[in-house]
């Protein structure tokens, strides 16, 4: 079945540095990718939607300049957390819509970001 | 606005006992409905989904869920809980295929021996 691969699975970075998270669709083309954030003990909240060939759409309250999203190709979307701070520490997970109707979305494995 | 409500934040069930996790959604039409499970520090695993048709759907690990249109509910059930079922459970909806999911706040399931 369709697979979405997300890397890295975990990362620790120093405050002020930038971190890039990659999300690849392995055996299908994803023109759209959803990025979610999950704070500890909380639910998943949609941050933004990346679209191949156009600018990402951000949810209200999400800083566009801090969370840079690029959909470079039909199989790759990236999320870069710029000038990371401890409050950005979270679980980030990407998801591609189903390639066919009446199937579920495909989630990456998630990335645990810890900013120290 | 669309929303998903999971009324129970934390539930403790004895091993071998039955389980029901509640989920209510708010949406004008019948959305696509999902239940996911998440173990600590892990990603999401799809338990089951409902798109249309038979309102009782079977999933993996012995779980089932029943869609009730009149109650806007999609409750998850399991007849006999195992200790390995302890995890976080999320109900989610999508207005239609291809859209982002809206997640409930989750229910933490603890299993006592």
XYZ file of C-alpha atoms in Angstrom:
229
model
C 0.000 0.000 0.000
C 0.873 3.658 -0.205
C 3.545 4.758 2.233
C 4.628 8.129 3.519
C 8.147 8.267 4.897
C 9.067 11.015 7.334
C 12.570 11.865 8.501
C 14.072 12.297 10.949
C 12.050 10.423 13.526
C 13.560 12.490 16.272
C 15.883 15.469 16.471
C 17.423 17.552 19.209
C 18.623 21.010 18.289
C 19.936 24.070 20.026
C 17.787 27.110 20.477
C 18.163 29.505 17.555
C 19.042 26.895 14.971
C 16.843 25.589 12.148
C 15.597 22.077 11.608
C 14.278 20.523 8.411
C 11.784 17.676 8.410
C 11.179 15.723 5.213
C 8.091 13.882 4.156
C 8.142 11.663 1.091
C 5.415 9.725 -0.636
C 7.135 6.520 -1.672
C 4.925 4.926 -4.271
C 2.451 7.581 -5.281
C 2.400 11.232 -6.174
C 1.164 13.609 -3.526
C 0.284 17.025 -4.837
C -0.853 17.966 -1.337
C 0.643 17.267 2.058
C -0.796 18.139 5.446
C 1.423 19.059 8.378
C 0.191 18.572 11.917
C 1.669 19.441 15.291
C 1.009 17.615 18.534
C 2.081 19.068 21.852
C 2.588 16.628 24.742
C -0.632 15.098 25.981
C -2.634 16.996 23.389
C -4.334 16.317 20.103
C -3.057 16.809 16.585
C -3.674 20.214 15.099
C -3.347 21.049 11.435
C -0.586 23.583 10.916
C -0.499 23.984 7.174
C -1.182 22.431 3.819
C 1.570 22.250 1.243
C 0.757 22.170 -2.437
C 3.166 21.193 -5.150
C 3.919 24.190 -7.330
C 2.293 26.815 -5.140
C 2.564 28.439 -1.747
C 1.556 26.592 1.359
C -1.640 27.458 3.149
C -1.230 28.088 6.862
C -3.824 27.718 9.583
C -4.690 30.686 11.704
C -2.094 31.393 14.344
C 0.744 29.520 12.637
C 3.730 31.722 11.863
C 4.602 31.448 8.195
C 8.107 32.796 8.683
C 8.897 30.329 11.440
C 7.485 27.221 9.822
C 8.674 27.220 6.240
C 6.966 24.651 4.069
C 8.159 23.687 0.635
C 6.608 21.166 -1.710
C 9.549 20.674 -4.035
C 8.185 17.818 -6.078
C 5.251 15.469 -6.346
C 6.877 13.176 -3.791
C 8.583 15.529 -1.347
C 7.346 18.109 1.124
C 9.545 19.707 3.759
C 8.882 21.616 6.949
C 11.677 23.816 8.259
C 11.416 25.145 11.778
C 13.509 28.294 11.704
C 15.182 29.854 14.738
C 13.774 27.133 16.888
C 12.936 27.810 20.521
C 12.024 25.432 23.347
C 8.327 26.197 22.865
C 8.591 24.704 19.364
C 9.384 21.338 20.920
C 6.624 19.087 19.728
C 5.683 16.073 17.642
C 5.316 16.963 13.975
C 3.587 14.596 11.586
C 2.820 14.799 7.898
C -0.020 13.221 6.001
C -0.834 12.769 2.354
C -4.434 12.591 1.186
C -5.473 9.228 -0.200
C -4.508 8.703 -3.831
C -7.883 7.127 -4.545
C -11.370 7.699 -3.273
C -12.704 5.904 -0.212
C -9.306 5.191 1.246
C -7.699 6.754 4.245
C -4.934 9.337 4.383
C -1.386 8.142 4.853
C 0.617 9.409 7.789
C 4.327 9.658 8.215
C 5.926 8.200 11.291
C 6.235 11.608 12.922
C 9.202 13.653 14.114
C 9.862 14.378 17.762
C 11.576 17.774 17.937
C 13.277 18.827 21.139
C 14.807 22.280 21.299
C 17.307 22.804 24.105
C -17.267 24.919 12.164
C -16.549 21.237 12.118
C -15.514 19.715 15.418
C -14.951 16.399 17.103
C -15.692 15.769 20.746
C -14.311 12.943 22.799
C -16.010 13.439 26.167
C -13.784 11.104 28.128
C -10.254 12.317 28.740
C -9.134 9.226 30.608
C -10.710 5.806 31.006
C -9.485 2.864 33.056
C -10.756 -0.592 32.215
C -9.940 -3.923 33.765
C -8.227 -6.410 31.517
C -10.834 -8.617 29.902
C -13.623 -6.107 30.392
C -15.449 -4.431 27.542
C -14.625 -0.967 26.316
C -16.517 1.852 24.686
C -14.912 5.148 23.740
C -17.249 7.925 22.743
C -16.939 10.278 19.811
C -19.360 12.928 18.594
C -18.871 15.138 15.606
C -20.368 18.360 14.404
C -20.784 18.663 10.662
C -23.604 19.394 8.274
C -23.319 16.182 6.326
C -21.919 12.769 7.115
C -18.171 13.093 7.053
C -15.573 10.400 6.714
C -14.912 9.022 10.198
C -11.808 7.431 11.651
C -10.363 6.035 14.835
C -6.612 6.080 15.385
C -4.475 4.718 18.186
C -1.200 6.199 19.334
C 1.213 4.541 21.739
C 3.543 6.790 23.750
C 6.142 8.413 21.530
C 4.785 6.724 18.445
C 2.910 7.728 15.336
C -0.700 7.028 14.467
C -2.178 3.678 13.585
C -5.532 3.493 11.870
C -7.959 1.217 13.706
C -10.951 1.589 11.424
C -12.806 3.944 9.140
C -16.321 4.684 7.962
C -17.165 6.209 4.625
C -20.646 4.905 3.887
C -22.730 1.767 3.918
C -22.968 -0.601 6.875
C -22.950 1.487 10.023
C -21.074 -1.128 12.050
C -17.493 -1.315 10.920
C -14.855 -3.781 11.951
C -11.268 -2.807 12.438
C -7.970 -4.240 13.471
C -7.101 -5.671 16.887
C -10.712 -6.667 17.555
C -12.102 -3.136 17.546
C -15.394 -2.103 16.015
C -17.257 1.167 15.754
C -20.840 2.080 15.093
C -21.925 5.133 13.182
C -25.197 6.646 14.385
C -26.347 9.456 12.178
C -29.134 10.546 14.510
C -26.652 11.029 17.326
C -23.727 12.259 15.207
C -21.669 9.640 16.966
C -19.017 7.122 16.052
C -18.238 5.183 19.210
C -15.416 2.694 19.399
C -15.909 -0.640 21.131
C -13.987 -3.735 22.036
C -15.535 -6.716 23.816
C -12.461 -7.720 25.792
C -9.584 -5.365 26.463
C -5.989 -6.533 26.617
C -3.210 -4.828 28.531
C -1.537 -3.978 25.228
C -4.539 -1.810 24.311
C -3.397 0.867 26.759
C -2.727 3.906 24.564
C -4.173 7.185 23.359
C -7.186 6.942 21.074
C -8.184 9.654 18.659
C -11.407 10.031 16.758
C -11.083 12.052 13.565
C -13.289 13.301 10.781
C -12.731 14.557 7.265
C -15.466 16.427 5.403
C -14.673 14.365 2.343
C -11.783 12.501 0.829
C -8.644 14.508 0.257
C -9.186 16.982 3.067
C -7.232 17.321 6.288
C -8.467 15.466 9.322
C -9.971 17.130 12.348
C -8.999 15.272 15.472
C -10.703 15.007 18.809
C -8.676 15.716 21.938
C -8.139 12.043 22.515
C -8.961 9.528 25.218
C -6.239 7.901 27.264
C -6.987 4.271 27.949
C -5.416 2.595 30.940
C -5.832 -1.128 31.511
C -5.730 -2.499 35.024
C -4.939 -6.095 35.898
